[in-house]
Short mmCIF file of C-alpha atoms in Angstrom, two decimals:
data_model
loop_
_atom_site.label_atom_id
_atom_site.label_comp_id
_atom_site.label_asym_id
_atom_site.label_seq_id
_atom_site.Cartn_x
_atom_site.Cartn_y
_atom_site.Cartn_z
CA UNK A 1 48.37 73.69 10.59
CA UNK A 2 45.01 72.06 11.11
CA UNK A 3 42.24 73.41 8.84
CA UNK A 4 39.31 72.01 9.86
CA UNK A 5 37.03 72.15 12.79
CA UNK A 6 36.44 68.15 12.87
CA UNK A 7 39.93 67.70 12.89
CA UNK A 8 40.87 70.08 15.71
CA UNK A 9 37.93 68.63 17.54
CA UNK A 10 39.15 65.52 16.73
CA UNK A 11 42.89 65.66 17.62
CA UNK A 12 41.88 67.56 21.15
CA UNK A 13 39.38 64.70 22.32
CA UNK A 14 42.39 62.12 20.95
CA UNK A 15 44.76 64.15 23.37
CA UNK A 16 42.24 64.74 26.37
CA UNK A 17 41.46 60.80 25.68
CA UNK A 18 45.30 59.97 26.23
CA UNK A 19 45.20 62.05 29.42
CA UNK A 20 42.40 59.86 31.42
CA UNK A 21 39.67 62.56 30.59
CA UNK A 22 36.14 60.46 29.80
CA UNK A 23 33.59 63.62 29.00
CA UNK A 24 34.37 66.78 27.50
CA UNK A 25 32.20 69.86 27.54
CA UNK A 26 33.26 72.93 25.36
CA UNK A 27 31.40 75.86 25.85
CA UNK A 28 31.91 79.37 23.23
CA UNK A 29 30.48 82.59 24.20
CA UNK A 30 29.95 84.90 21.75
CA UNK A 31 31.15 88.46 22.94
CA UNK A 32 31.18 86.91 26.17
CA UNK A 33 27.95 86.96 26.47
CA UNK A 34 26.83 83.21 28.60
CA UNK A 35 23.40 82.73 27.06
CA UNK A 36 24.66 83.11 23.76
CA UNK A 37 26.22 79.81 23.37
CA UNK A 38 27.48 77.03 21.29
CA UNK A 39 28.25 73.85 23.15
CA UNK A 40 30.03 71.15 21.83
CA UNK A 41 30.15 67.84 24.39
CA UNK A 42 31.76 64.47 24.21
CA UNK A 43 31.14 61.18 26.56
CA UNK A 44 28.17 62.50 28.33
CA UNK A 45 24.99 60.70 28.20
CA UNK A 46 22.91 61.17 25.06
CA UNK A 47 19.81 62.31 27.61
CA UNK A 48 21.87 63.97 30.17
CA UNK A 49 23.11 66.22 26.70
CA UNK A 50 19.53 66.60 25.39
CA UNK A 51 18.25 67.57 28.69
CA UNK A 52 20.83 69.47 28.89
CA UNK A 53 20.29 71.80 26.08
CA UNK A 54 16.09 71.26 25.51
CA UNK A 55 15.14 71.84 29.22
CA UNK A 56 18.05 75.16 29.11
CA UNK A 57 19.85 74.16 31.90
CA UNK A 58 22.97 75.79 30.10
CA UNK A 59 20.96 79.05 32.11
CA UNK A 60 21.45 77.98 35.71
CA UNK A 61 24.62 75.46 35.08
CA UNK A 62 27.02 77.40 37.93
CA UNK A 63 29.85 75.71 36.65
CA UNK A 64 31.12 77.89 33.49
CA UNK A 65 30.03 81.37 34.78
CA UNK A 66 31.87 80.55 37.84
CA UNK A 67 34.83 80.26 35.17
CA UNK A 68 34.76 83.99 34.85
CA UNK A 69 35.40 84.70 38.92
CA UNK A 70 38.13 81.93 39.35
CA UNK A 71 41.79 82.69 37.66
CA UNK A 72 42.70 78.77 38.40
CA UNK A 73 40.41 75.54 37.23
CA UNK A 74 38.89 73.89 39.70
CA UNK A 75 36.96 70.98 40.85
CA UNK A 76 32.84 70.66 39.45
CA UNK A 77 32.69 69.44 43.11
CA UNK A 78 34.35 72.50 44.42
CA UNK A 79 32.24 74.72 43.10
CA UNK A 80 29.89 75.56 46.03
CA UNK A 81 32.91 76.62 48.04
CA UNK A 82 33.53 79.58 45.47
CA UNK A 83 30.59 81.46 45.91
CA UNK A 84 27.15 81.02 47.24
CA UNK A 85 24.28 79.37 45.10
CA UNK A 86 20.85 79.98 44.09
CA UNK A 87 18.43 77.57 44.84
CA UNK A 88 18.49 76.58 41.27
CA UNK A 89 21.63 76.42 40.86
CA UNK A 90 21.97 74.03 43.68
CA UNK A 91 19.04 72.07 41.85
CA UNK A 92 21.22 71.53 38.90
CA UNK A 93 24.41 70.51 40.92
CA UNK A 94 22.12 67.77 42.78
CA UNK A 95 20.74 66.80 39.52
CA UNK A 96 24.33 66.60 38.06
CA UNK A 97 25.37 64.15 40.81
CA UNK A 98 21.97 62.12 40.85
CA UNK A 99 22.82 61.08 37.08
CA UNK A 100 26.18 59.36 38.17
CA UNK A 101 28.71 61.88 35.79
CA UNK A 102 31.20 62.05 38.70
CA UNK A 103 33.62 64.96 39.29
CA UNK A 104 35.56 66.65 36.44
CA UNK A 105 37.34 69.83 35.93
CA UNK A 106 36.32 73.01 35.14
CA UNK A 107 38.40 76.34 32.75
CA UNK A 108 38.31 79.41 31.06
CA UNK A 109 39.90 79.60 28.27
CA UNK A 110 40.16 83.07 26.21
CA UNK A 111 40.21 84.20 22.69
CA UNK A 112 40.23 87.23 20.81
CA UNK A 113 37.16 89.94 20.78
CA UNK A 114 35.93 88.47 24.24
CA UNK A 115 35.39 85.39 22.67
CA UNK A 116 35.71 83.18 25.79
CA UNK A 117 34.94 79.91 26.37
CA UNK A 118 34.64 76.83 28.99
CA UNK A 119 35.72 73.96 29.36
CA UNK A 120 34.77 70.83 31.22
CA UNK A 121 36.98 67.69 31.57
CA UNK A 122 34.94 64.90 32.95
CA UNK A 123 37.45 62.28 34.71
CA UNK A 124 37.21 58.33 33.98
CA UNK A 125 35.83 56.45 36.99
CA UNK A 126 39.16 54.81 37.59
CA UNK A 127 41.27 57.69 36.77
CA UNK A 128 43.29 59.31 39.35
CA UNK A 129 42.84 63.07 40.26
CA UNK A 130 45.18 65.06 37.87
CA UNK A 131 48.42 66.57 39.73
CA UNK A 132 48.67 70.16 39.25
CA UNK A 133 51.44 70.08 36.82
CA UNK A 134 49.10 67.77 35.05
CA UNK A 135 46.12 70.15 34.97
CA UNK A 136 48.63 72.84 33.87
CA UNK A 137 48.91 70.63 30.58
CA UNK A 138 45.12 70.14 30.13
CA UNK A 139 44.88 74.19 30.52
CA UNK A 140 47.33 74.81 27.73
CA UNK A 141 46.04 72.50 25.54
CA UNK A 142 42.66 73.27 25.64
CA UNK A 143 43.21 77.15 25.40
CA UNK A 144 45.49 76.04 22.32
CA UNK A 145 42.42 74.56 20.70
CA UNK A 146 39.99 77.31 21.52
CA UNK A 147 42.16 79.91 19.52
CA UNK A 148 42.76 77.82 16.94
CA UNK A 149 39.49 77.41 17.28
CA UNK A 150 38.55 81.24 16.86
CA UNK A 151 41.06 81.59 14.29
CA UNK A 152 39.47 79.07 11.75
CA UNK A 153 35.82 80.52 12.20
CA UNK A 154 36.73 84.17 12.37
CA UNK A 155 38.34 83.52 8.63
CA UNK A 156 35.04 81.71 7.83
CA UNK A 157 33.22 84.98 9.16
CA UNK A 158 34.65 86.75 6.31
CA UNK A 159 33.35 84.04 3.62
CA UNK A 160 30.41 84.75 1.60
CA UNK A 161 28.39 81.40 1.82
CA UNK A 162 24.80 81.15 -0.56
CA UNK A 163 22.73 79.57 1.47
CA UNK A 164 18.94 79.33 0.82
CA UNK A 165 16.45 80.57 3.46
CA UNK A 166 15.53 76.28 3.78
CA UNK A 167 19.19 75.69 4.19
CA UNK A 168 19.36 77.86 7.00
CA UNK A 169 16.73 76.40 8.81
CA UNK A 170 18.33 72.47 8.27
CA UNK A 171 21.34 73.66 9.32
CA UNK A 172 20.20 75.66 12.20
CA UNK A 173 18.63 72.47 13.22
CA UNK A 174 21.64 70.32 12.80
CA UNK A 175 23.35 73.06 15.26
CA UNK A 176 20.34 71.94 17.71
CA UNK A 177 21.38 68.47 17.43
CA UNK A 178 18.44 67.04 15.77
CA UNK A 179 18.74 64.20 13.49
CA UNK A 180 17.16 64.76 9.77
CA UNK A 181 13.84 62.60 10.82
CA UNK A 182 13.20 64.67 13.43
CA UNK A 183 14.26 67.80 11.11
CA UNK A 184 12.12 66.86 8.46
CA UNK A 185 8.65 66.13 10.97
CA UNK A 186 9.67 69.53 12.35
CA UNK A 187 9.72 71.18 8.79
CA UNK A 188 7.05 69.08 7.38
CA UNK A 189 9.31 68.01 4.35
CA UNK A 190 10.29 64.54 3.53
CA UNK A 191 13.47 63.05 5.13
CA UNK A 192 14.75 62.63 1.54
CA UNK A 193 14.49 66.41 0.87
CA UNK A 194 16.19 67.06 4.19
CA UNK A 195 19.14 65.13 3.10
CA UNK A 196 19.42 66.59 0.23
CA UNK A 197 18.83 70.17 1.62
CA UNK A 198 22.57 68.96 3.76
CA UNK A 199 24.10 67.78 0.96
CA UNK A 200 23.76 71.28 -0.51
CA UNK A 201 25.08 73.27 2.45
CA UNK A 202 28.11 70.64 3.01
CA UNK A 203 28.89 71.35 -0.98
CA UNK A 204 28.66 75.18 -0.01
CA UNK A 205 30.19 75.11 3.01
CA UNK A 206 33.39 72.58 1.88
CA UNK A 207 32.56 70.32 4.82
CA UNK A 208 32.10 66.75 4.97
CA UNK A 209 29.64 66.04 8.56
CA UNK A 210 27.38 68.01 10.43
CA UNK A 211 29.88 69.01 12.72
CA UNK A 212 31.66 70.83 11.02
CA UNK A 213 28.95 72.50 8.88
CA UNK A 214 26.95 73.33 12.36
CA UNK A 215 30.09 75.48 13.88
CA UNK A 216 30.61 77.05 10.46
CA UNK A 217 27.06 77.87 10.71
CA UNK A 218 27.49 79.48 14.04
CA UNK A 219 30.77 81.06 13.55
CA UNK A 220 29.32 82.65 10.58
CA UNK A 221 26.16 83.97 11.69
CA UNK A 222 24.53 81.93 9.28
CA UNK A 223 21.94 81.07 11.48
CA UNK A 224 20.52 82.55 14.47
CA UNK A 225 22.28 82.86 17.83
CA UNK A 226 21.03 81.10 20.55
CA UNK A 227 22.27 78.04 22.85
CA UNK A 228 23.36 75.16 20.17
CA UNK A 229 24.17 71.62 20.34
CA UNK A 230 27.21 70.16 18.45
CA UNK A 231 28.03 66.57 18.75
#
């Protein structure tokens, strides 16, 4: 039974790897609510990904609220067929294209207490189009992971973790996917007493990389809820 979050993360990308998939986008709503958000992405482009989340375009991405409407996955290129668009909306999809990211797949997967997520599985440039028995298997295995998923961080809701008032603001950074330079210019502390301030909440939180410590973080409404980066 996998324990960790890095290691289910880790063993899902290794499987989704195996299966032609380049890019992965995970997506968790909390309560099912779309701007309240932790995204966790793999194989995108570090800018596209910062873009992504500094600029908000989480708010006008079609592609995972149109999750919600459509029982089957479907194409990111299909996605203007399923319902009409807002002008930015079909901004975002132009944008998507214009940085070269190519088509992918798009899911809902569901877990307990409405906590729902997305998925995106962005296909390898040479990889063929997945069959449908084939996307059947991405489907399962992906809605495996997100309840094992909710499983490990609803436990870790129910932990008592001591962190200070400064720990919750490095870690609520790390969750933004900020480095501890940028942390510590943001903060106006040394980079030295950043690191130290993550040592601390790694000890606390039995975790070993920032991963790890940032979904903790969210899952346990250690720090405050609002779209987050984890990398």
């Amino acid at each position: 039974m996998i324990e960790r979050i890095a290691d289910l993360w880790q063993i899902t990308l290794d499987f989704l790897h195996s299966c032609g998939i380049a890019r992965v986008s995970y997506h968790h709503f909390e309560a099912n609510e779309a701007l309240d958000v932790t995204i966790s992405a793999d194989g995108f482009p570090d800018d596209w990904v910062c873009h992504y989340i500094e600029d908000e375009l989480y708010k006008v991405d079609p592609i995972p609220a149109f999750t919600r409407r459509v029982a089957r996955p479907f194409m990111w290129t299909d996605t203007p067929q399923l319902a009409e668009l807002t002008e930015q909306q079909e901004g975002y999809l132009k944008e998507l294209s214009n940085w070269g990211i190519g088509n992918g797949l798009a899911m809902r997967v569901y877990g307990p207490g409405m906590r729902d997520g997305y998925v995106g599985l962005g296909f390898a440039s040479d990889a063929p189009i997945p069959t449908a028995e084939q996307v059947v298997e991405l489907q399962m295995a992906c809605q495996l992971s997100h309840q094992r998923f909710c499983e490990i961080t609803e436990q870790r809701r129910l932990e008592p973790f001591d962190l200070s008032p400064r720990e919750r603001e490095v870690l609520t950074w790390v969750a933004r996917g900020k480095s501890n330079s940028v942390i510590s210019q943001i903060l106006n502390i040394s980079r030295h007493t950043v690191d130290t301030h993550l040592r601390h909440v790694f000890s606390k939180l039995d975790v070993t990389d920032r991963t790890s410590a940032a979904i903790i973080g969210v899952g346990s409404s250690l720090i405050q809820r609002e779209a987050r980066l984890i990398t």
